[in-house]
Coordinates of C-alpha atoms in Angstrom, one line a residue:
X1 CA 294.6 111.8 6.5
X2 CA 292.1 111.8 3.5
X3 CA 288.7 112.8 5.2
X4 CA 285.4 111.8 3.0
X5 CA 283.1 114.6 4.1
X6 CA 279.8 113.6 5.6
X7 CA 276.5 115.1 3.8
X8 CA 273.9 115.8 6.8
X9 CA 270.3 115.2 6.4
X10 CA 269.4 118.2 7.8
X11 CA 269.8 121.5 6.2
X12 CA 272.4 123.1 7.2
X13 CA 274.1 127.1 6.6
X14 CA 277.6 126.8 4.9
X15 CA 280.8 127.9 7.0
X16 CA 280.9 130.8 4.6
X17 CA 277.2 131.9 5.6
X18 CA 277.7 132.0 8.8
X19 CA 280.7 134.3 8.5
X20 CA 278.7 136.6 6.8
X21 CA 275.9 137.0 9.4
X22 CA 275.9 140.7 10.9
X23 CA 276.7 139.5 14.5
X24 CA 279.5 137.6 13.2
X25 CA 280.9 140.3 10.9
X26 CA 280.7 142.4 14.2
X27 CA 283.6 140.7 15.3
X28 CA 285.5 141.4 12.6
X29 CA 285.9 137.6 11.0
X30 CA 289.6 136.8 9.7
X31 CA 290.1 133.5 7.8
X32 CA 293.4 132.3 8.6
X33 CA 293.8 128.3 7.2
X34 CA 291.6 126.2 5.0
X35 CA 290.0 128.9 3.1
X36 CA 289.7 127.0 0.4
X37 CA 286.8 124.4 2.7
X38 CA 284.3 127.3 3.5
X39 CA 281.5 125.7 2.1
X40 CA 281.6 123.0 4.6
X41 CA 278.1 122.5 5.9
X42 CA 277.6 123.7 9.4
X43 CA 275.3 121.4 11.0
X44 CA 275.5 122.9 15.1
X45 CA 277.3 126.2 16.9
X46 CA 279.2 124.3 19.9
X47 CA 280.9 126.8 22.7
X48 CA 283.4 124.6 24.4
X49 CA 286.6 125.5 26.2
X50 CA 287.7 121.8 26.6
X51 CA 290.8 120.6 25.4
X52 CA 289.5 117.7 24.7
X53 CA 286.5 118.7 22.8
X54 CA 286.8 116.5 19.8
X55 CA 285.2 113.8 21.6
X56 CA 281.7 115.5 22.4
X57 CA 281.1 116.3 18.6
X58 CA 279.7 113.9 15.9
X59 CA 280.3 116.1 13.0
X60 CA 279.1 119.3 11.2
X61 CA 280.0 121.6 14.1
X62 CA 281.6 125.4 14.3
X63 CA 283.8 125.2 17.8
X64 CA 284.0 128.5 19.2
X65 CA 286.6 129.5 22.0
X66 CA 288.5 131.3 23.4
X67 CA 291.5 128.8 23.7
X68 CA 292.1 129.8 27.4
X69 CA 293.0 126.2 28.4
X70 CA 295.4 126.0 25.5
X71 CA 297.8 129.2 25.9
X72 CA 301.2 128.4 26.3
X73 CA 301.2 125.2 24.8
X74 CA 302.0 124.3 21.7
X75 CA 301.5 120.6 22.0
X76 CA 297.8 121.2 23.2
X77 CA 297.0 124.0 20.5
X78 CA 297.9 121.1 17.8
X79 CA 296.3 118.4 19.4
X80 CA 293.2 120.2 19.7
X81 CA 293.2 121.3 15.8
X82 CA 293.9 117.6 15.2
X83 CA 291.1 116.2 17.5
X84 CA 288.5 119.0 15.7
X85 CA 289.8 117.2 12.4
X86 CA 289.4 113.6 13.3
X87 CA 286.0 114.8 14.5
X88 CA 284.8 116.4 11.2
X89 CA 284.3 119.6 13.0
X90 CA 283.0 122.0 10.0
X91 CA 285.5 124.9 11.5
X92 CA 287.0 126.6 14.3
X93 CA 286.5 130.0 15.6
X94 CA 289.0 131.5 18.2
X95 CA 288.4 134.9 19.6
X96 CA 291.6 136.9 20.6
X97 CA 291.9 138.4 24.1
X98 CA 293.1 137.7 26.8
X99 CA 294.3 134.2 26.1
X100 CA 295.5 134.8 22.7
X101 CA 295.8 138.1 21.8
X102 CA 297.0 137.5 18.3
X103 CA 296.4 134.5 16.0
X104 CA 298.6 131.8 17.3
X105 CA 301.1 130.2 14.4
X106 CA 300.6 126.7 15.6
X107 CA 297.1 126.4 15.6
X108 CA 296.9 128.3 12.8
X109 CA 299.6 125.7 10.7
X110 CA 298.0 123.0 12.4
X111 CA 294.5 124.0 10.9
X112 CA 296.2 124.6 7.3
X113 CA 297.1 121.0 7.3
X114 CA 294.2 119.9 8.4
X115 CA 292.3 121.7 5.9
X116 CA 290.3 122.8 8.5
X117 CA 288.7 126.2 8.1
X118 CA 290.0 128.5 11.1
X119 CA 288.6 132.1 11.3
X120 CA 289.6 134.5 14.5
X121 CA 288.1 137.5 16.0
X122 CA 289.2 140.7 16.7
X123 CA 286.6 142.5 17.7
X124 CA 285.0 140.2 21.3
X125 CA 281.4 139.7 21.7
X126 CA 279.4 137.1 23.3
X127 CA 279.5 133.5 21.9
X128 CA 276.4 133.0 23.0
X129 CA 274.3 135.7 20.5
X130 CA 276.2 133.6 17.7
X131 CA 275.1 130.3 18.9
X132 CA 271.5 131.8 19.3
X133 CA 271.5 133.5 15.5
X134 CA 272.9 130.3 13.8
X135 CA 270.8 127.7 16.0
X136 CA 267.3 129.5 15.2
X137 CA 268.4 129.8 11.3
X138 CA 268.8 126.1 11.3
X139 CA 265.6 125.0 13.2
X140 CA 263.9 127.1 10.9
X141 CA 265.9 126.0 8.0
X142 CA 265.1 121.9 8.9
X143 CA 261.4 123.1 9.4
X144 CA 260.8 125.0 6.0
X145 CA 262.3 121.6 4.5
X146 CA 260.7 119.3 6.2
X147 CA 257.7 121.2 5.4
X148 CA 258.7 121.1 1.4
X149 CA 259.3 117.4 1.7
X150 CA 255.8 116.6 2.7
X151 CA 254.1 119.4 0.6
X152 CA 256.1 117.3 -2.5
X153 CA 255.5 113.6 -1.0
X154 CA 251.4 114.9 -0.9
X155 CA 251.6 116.5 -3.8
X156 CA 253.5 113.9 -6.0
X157 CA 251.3 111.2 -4.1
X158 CA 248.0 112.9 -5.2
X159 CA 249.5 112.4 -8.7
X160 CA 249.8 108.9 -9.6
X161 CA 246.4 107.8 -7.3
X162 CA 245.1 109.5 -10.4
X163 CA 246.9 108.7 -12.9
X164 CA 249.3 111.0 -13.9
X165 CA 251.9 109.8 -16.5
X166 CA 255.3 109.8 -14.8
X167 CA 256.0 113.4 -17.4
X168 CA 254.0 115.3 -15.0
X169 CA 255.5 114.3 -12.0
X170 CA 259.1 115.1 -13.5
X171 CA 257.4 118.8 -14.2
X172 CA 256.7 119.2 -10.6
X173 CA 259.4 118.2 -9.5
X174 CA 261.5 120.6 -11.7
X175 CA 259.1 123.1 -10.6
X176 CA 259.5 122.6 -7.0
X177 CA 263.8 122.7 -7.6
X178 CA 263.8 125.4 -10.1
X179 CA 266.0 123.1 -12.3
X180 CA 266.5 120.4 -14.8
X181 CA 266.0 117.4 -13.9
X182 CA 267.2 114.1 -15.3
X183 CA 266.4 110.5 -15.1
X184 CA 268.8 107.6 -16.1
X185 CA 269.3 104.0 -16.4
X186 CA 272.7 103.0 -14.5
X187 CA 274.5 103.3 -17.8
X188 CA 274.0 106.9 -17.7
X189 CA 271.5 106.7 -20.8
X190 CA 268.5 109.2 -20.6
X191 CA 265.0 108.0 -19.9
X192 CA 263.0 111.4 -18.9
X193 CA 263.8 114.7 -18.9
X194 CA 261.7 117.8 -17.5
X195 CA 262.3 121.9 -17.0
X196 CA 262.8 124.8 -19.4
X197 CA 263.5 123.4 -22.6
X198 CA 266.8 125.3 -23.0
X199 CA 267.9 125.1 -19.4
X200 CA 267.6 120.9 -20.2
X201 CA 269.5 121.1 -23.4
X202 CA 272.5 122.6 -21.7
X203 CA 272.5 119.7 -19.2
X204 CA 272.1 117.4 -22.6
X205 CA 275.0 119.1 -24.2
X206 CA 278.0 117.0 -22.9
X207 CA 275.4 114.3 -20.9
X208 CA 278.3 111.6 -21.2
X209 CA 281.0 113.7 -19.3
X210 CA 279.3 115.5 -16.4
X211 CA 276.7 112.9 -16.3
X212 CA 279.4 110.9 -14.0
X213 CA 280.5 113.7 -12.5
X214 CA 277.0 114.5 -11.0
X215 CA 276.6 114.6 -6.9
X216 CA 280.6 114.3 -7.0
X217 CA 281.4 116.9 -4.3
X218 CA 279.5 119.7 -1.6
X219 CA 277.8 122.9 -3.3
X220 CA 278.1 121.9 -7.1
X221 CA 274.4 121.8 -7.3
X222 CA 274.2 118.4 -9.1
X223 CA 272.1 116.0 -6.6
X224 CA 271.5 112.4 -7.5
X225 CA 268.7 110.3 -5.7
X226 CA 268.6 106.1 -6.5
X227 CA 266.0 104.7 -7.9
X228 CA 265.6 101.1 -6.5
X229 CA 262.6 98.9 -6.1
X230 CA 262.8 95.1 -3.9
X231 CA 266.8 96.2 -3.5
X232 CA 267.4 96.5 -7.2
X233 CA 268.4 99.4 -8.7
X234 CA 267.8 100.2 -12.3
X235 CA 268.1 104.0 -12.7
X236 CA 268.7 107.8 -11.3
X237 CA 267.1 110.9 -10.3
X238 CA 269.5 113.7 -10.9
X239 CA 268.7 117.4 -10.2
X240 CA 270.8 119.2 -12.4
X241 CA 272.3 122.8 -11.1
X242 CA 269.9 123.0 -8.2
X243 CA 270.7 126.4 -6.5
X244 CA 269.2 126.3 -2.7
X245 CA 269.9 124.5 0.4
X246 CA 271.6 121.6 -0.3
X247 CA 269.6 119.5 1.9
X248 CA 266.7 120.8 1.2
X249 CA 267.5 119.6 -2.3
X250 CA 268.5 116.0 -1.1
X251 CA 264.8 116.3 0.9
X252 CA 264.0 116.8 -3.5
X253 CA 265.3 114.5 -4.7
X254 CA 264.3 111.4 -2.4
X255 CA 260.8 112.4 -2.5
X256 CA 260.8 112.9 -6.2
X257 CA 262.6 109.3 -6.4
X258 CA 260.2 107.8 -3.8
X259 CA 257.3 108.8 -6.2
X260 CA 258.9 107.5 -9.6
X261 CA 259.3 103.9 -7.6
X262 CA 256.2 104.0 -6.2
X263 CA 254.6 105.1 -9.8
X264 CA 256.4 102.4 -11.2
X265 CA 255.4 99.4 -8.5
X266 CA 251.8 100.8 -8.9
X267 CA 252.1 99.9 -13.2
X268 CA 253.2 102.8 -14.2
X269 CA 255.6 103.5 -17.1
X270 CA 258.8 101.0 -16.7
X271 CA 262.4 102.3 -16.7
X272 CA 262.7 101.0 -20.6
X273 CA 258.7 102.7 -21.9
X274 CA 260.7 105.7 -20.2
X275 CA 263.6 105.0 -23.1
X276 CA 260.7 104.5 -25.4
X277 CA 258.9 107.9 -24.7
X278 CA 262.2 110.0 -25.0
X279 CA 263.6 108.2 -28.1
X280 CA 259.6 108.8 -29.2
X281 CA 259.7 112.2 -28.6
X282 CA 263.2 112.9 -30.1
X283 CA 262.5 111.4 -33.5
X284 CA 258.8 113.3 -33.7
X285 CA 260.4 116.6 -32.7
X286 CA 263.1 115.5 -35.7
X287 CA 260.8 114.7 -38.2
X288 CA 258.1 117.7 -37.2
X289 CA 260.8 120.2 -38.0
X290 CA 259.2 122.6 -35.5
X291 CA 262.8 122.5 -33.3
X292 CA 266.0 122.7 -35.5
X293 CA 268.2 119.6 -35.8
X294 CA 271.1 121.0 -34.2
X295 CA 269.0 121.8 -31.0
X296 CA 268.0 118.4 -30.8
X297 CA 271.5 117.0 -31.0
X298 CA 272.1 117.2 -27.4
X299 CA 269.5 114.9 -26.4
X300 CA 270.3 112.9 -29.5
X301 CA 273.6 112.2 -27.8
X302 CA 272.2 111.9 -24.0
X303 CA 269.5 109.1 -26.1
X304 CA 272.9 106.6 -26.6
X305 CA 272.9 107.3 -30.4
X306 CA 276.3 108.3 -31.9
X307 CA 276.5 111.5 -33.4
X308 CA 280.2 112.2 -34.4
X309 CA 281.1 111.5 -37.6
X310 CA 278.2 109.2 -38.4
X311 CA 276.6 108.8 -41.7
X312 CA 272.3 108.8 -41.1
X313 CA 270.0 106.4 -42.2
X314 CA 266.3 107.5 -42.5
X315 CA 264.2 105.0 -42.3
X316 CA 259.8 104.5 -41.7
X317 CA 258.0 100.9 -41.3
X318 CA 255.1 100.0 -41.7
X319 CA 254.6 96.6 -39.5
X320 CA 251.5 94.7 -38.1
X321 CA 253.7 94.3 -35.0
X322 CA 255.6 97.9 -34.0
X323 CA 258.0 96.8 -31.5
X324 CA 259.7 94.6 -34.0
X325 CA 261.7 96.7 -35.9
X326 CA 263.5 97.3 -32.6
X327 CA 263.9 93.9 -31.8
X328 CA 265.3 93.0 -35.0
X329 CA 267.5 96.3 -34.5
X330 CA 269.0 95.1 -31.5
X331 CA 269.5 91.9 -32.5
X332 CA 271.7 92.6 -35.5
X333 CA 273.6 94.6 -33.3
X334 CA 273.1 98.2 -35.5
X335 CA 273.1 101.2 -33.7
X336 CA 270.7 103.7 -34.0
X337 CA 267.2 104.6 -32.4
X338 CA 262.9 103.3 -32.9
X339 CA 260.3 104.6 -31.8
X340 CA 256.7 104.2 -32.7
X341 CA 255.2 107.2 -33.9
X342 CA 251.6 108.4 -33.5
X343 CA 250.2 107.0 -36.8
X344 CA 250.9 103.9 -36.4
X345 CA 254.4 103.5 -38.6
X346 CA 257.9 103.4 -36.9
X347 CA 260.5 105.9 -37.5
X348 CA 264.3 104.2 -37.4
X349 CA 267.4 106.1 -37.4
X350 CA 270.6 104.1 -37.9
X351 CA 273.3 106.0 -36.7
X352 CA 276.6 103.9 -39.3
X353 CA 280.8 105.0 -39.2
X354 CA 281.6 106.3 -42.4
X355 CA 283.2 103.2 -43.3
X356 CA 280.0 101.1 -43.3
X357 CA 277.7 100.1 -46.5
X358 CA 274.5 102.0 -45.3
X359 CA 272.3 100.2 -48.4
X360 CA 273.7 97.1 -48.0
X361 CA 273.2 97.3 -44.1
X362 CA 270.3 98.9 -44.8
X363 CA 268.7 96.1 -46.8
X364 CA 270.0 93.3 -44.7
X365 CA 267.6 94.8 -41.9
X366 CA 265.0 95.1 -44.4
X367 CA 265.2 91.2 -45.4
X368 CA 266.0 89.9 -41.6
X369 CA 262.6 91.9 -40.1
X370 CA 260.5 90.6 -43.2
X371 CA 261.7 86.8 -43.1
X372 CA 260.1 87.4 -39.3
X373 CA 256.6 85.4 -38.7
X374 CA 253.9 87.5 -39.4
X375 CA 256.0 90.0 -41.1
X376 CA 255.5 89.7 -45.6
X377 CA 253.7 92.7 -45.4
X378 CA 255.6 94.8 -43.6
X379 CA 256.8 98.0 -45.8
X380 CA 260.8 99.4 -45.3
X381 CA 260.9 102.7 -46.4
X382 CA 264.3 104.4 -46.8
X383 CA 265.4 107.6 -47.7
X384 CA 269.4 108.6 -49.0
X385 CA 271.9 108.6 -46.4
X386 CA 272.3 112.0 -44.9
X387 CA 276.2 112.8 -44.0
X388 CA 274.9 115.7 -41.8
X389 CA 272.8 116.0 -38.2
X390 CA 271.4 118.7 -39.9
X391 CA 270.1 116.7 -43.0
X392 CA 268.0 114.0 -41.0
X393 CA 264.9 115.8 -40.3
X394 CA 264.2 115.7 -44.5
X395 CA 265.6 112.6 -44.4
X396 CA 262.8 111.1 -41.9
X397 CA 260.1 113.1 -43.7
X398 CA 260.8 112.0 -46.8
X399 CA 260.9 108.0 -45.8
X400 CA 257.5 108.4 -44.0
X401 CA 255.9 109.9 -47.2
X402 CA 257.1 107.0 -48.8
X403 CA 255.9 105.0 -46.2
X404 CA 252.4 106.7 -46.8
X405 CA 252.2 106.5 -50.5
X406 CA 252.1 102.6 -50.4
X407 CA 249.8 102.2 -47.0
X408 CA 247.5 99.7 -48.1
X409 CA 248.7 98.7 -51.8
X410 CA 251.7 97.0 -50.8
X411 CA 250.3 93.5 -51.4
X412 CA 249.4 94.7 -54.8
X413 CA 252.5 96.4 -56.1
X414 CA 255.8 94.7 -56.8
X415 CA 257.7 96.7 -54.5
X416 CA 261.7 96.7 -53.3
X417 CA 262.7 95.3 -50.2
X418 CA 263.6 98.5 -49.2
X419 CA 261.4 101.3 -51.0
X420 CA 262.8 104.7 -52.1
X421 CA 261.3 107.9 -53.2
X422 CA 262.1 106.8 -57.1
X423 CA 259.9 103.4 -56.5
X424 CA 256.7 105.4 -55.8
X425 CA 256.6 107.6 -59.3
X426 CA 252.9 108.8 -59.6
X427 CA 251.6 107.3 -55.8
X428 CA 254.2 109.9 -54.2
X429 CA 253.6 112.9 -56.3
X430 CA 249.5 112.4 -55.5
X431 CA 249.8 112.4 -52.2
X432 CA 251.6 115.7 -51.9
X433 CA 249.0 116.9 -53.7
X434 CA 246.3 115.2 -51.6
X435 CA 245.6 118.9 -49.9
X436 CA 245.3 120.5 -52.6
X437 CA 241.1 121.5 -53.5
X438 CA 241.3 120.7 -57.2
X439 CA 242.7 117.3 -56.1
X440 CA 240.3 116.7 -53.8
X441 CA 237.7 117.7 -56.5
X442 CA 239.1 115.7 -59.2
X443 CA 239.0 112.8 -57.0
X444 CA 235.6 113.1 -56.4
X445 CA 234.3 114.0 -59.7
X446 CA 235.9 111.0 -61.5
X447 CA 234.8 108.6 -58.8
X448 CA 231.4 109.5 -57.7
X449 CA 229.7 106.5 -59.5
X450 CA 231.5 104.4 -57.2
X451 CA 231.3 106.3 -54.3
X452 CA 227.8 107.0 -54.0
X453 CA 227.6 103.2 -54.4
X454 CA 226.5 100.4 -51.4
X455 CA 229.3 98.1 -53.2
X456 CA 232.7 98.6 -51.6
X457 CA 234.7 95.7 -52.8
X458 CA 234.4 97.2 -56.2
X459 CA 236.2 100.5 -55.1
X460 CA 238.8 97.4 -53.8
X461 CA 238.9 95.9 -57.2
X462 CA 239.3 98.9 -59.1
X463 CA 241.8 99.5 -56.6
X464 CA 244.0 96.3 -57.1
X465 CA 243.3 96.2 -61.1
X466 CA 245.0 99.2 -61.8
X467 CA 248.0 98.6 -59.1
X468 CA 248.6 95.6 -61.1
X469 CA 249.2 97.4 -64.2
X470 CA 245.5 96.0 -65.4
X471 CA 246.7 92.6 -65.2
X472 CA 243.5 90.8 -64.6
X473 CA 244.7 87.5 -63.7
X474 CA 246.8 88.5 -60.4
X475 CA 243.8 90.9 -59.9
X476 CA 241.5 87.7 -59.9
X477 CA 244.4 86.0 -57.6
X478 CA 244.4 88.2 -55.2
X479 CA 240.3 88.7 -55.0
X480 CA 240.3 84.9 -54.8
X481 CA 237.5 85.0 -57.5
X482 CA 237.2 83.5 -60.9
X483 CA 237.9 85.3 -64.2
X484 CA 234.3 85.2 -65.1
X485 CA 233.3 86.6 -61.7
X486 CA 235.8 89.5 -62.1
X487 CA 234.7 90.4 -65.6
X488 CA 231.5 91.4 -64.4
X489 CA 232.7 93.5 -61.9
X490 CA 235.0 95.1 -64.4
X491 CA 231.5 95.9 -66.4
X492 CA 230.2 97.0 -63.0
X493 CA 232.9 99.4 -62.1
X494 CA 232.6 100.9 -65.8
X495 CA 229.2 101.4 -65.8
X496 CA 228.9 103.2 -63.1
X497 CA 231.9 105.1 -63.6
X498 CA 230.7 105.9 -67.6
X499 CA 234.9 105.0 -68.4
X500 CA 236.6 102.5 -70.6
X501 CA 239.9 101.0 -68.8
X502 CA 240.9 99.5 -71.7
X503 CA 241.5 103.2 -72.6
X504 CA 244.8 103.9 -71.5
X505 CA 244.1 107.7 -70.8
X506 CA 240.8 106.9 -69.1
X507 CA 242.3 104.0 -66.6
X508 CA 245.4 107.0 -66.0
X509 CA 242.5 109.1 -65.2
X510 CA 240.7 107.0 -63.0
X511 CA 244.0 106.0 -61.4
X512 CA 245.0 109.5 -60.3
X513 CA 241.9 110.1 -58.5
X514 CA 242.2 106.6 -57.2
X515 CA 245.3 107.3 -55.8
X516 CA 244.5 110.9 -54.6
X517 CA 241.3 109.3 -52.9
X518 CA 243.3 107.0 -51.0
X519 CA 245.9 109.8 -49.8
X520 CA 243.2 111.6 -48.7
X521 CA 241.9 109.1 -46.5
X522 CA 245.0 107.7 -45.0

């Protein structure tokens, strides 16, 4: 008989604690079958002499006896081991005396088959001191976890009535289990994460595996709570290597799932912002550089992207409507990660098998998101294809500062559908300079006509004259002015800036500090 053992509620001391109390190891404790299931949870101490005893337990109990209604009789001895079985009885302890004065073969193969634990004392001393020791260490047990339980309902409650993002409850309740702990969709991906940085990048390291093997057996410190709301499920609360009571940990992990459901229900973040904020936080921590790559793999993989033997895509854009990169992602089935980042652009990652054209996949994204309503402006910067994890945080550095250096003149310049590092020339190499002092002095030395000025559309003017290689009709076009009305303001602009653009190494000059002006302020 296959037996699927029962997790109480309550907290509860293992078979193997109990043996190692001092009144117990008084009696000198011998193991003598199923020592293999001593981490059964002992829920109750029962002293019963009745051969019939299976049927006044309902599971989680250590029988103690003295088997004085089953000497002599082997049929009884096996029947009772059976009956403690079919009862989920958490072990048997027999004292020798009288009645048995050595450890009885049939009970003791009957137990083994069982899998029941069996342990026998040589040394006698009253049942009753036991019962007392293991009854007031549970009371006090289900108290100090009841007590947690509240002091984490209040505490996580107090939370979201003001506000807290759904990060901060995750911390606490880390805190409270001394663990990692993880939340998922139902397809295992990761939406959250919170505890000691390294401690959760262990549990990232091979997510996919152990992942479904979380929760899948007594003592292996992995506790899963569902996260359901109206009878739906959508995700799970996993407390990863949690190293106290077990129930007391269960107590965890439904309170910290409780709160997530109600934080959700209340408006809070839904199960996919979750998805958002941790592929968010993945490709900043990437593209910051402040935590090597090969750290961040882990999570990388725990995120859904595929990691081995992949070729890396780089990519920034700039569109008037942020979540569409993703949705064009998604819908031309390409795998890889978005995330908005905190200037506004969108950092991509496409994650290709070797065997795949990464430009030509890379530009058909490109074309698809900019035939979208809305979208002719929208900016696809790439950088190479990295063949290493290790290669992508330069990668996603050097897309957004191509993304940067044509913020705001992409109307003006004939750019690629997908721009590179070579399309940029001069724009790119300013605004790695922008920091510099004698930059920023340049800048404002060869401009300071115009910027001292009430006028700003001239600044704009200048701006789109010299982006368009001088080229004063398409300037005028895209001012929606006249040719006579934008001669004057070409006067303007080089009166006040005491230049002549039709002087090649002037309008260079002017350009530069146009440029480096511009970097400086985006």
């Amino acid at each position: 008989m296959t037996t699927t053992w029962k997790q109480p509620w309550e907290p509860a001391l293992s078979v193997r604690q109990v043996l190692a109390l001092e009144r117990v190891l008084a009696g000198e404790p011998e193991v003598v079958a199923g020592a293999g299931r001593l981490d059964r949870p002992v829920r109750w101490v029962h002293v019963a002499e009745a051969a019939d005893v299976g049927v006044m337990l309902s599971g989680g109990e250590m029988v103690l006896t003295t088997g004085v209604l089953l000497a002599g009789d082997d049929g009884k001895q096996t029947e009772y081991i059976r009956s403690l079985h079919r009862a989920e009885a958490a072990a048997v302890v027999l004292g020798l005396g009288r009645a048995f004065p050595s450890t009885p073969d049939v009970m003791c193969r009957a137990a083994e088959r069982c899998g029941l634990p069996m342990v026998v004392l040589h040394r006698p001393f009253p049942f009753a001191e036991l019962t007392e020791e293991v009854q007031s260490r549970l009371l006090r047990r289900k108290f100090a976890a009841v007590s947690l339980s509240e002091a984490v309902r209040t505490e996580l409650t107090g939370l979201i009535t003001a506000g807290a993002p759904v990060q901060r409850l995750l911390d606490e309740v880390a805190r409270h289990g001394g663990c990692p702990v993880v939340v998922t969709n139902l397809a295992h991906r990761v939406l959250a994460t919170a505890g000691e940085r390294a401690a959760v990048d262990d549990v990232l390291r091979d997510w996919e595996r152990i992942a479904r093997q979380a929760g899948a057996g007594p003592g292996d410190g992995w506790i899963r709570a569902e996260l359901s709301c109206r009878g739906e499920r959508w995700g799970r609360l996993v407390l990863c290597g949690y190293r106290g009571d077990r129930a007391t940990g269960r107590l965890l992990a439904d309170r910290a799932a409780e709160a997530l459901v109600l934080h959700r229900m209340l408006g809070g973040h839904e199960a996919q912002s979750w998805e958002r904020q941790a592929t968010r936080s993945l490709l900043t921590d990437l593209i910051g550089g402040a935590v090597p790559a090969r750290q961040l793999l882990p999570r990388a993989r725990a995120a859904g992207l595929p990691v081995g033997r992949r070729t890396f895509v780089p990519l920034v854009v700039r569109d008037p409507e942020p979540a569409r990169p993703d949705r064009v992602l998604r819908l031309l089935g390409l795998p890889g990660i978005v995330a908005e980042l905190a200037d506004g652009t969108t950092a991509v990652l496409l994650s290709l098998a070797p065997d795949q054209d990464d430009r030509a996949l890379t530009a058909h994204f490109a074309a698809r998101l900019r035939s979208e309503p809305g979208a002719s402006s929208t900016v696809v910067a790439a950088a190479d294809a990295r063949a290493g994890w290790d290669d992508v945080p330069a990668g996603l550095r050097e897309a957004r500062h191509v993304a940067d250096a044509v913020a705001g003149s992409s109307a003006a310049l004939d750019l690629p559908p997908v721009v590179r590092l070579r399309d940029i020339h001069l724009r790119g190499l300013v605004r790695l300079l922008r920091d510099d002092p004698h930059v920023q002095s340049f800048a404002e030395r060869e401009l300071d006509g115009l910027l001292r000025g009430p006028d700003d559309d001239l600044l704009s003017v200048l701006r789109t004259y010299l982006a368009t290689g001088r080229n004063k009709s398409r300037t005028a076009q895209l001012h929606h002015v006249s040719r006579p009305a934008l001669y004057r303001r070409l006067e303007a602009i080089q009166g006040r800036l005491g230049v002549d653009l039709d002087d090649f190494e002037q309008a260079a000059s002017v350009h530069i500090a146009l440029l480096a002006h511009d970097a400086q302020r985006g």
